[in-house]
C-alpha cells in the first residue's frame, strides 16, 4: 500500500511502522483495563506515516476514540489536570481584556483568573462541560470547525491544549482555529512532544489510537507557518515533570540494557516475552535512577510542547 499524501503539506509521506491491532487491544486491557477492540472497526492493523517535509506523523487510518472510550479514561481522575505547564506559557501572552476561545476546554482550568465574560470554551464531553459551567464559564458543545462555520466575532486568543493529537483532520482543525482568530491575535497549540523520551518508550499505549491520531515534533511546529497564515512567536518544550521521572528513568535504563546486551530493540507496541522480562528487570534500576533526577539540573525535556503563533 502506498503511503498517503501529507495532510498538512501534501508531500508524499513514508511508512515508518505497522502496528497489529491485537497488540494494541492487549496493551489497553493490561495497562488500563479498557476494552478497545470495537474502536478499530474490524481492522487488523494501523500504520504510521511520516512526512519528510513537515515532519507530520499520523496514524492511517485516523481512528478517533468514541465517547465510551473517553468515558473509560475519565473515570481515572487524572484526565482533567487542574493545571498544565503550557497554561503558564500561554498566559504570558494574555491580557485581561482578551477574548479567549479555548478549544477542547475540558473543565475550563485555563480560564482560572481570567474574566469569565471574556472566555468561551468548546467541549464535547458532558462531564467536562458540567465542571466548566460550575466555574461560571460559557461552553458550547461543538467542534471548532462547526463553530467557525457560524462566522463568530473573532477572538484575541484561540488555544487548543492537548487537542490536536485527538482529531481526525488536523488541517481542517488548524484552519478553523485561524478563521476564528482576529488578524494579529494569538493561536496556541500544545501537544505531546514527539521529540521527548516518551516516543522512544515501548508500549506507551495512550500515544496510539484510538487515543492519539498523530504525533508532533518541534520540526513540525517550526514548519507550520509555511502552510498556514501564521507567524511563529515561540515554541516552548516543557521540562520533564516530577510525576514522569520514573517513566523516564525506566525508559532510559531499558534502552541502555538493550544496547549493552545487543538485543533487538522492541517495537513501539511489543508484547513479546523478552520485552516483558526486560521490563521486570529494569523497573528497580529505573526507580533508583529517578532519585538522581529529583535534581532539576539533571532532567531532559518532558512530554509536551507548546507553539504560539500570531495570525497573519
Ligand atoms: Zn507534510
Short mmCIF file of C-alpha atoms in Angstrom, two decimals, residues 7 11 79 91 95 135 214 228 258 278:
data_model
loop_
_atom_site.label_atom_id
_atom_site.label_comp_id
_atom_site.label_asym_id
_atom_site.label_seq_id
_atom_site.Cartn_x
_atom_site.Cartn_y
_atom_site.Cartn_z
CA UNK A 7 -2.50 16.18 5.32
CA UNK A 11 4.10 15.91 0.18
CA UNK A 79 -7.58 13.01 32.93
CA UNK A 91 -0.80 33.25 29.96
CA UNK A 95 -4.25 40.36 28.59
CA UNK A 135 -16.94 27.65 37.35
CA UNK A 214 -0.88 11.95 15.19
CA UNK A 228 -0.87 28.49 7.03
CA UNK A 258 19.00 -3.38 25.08
CA UNK A 278 13.27 -6.81 30.39
#
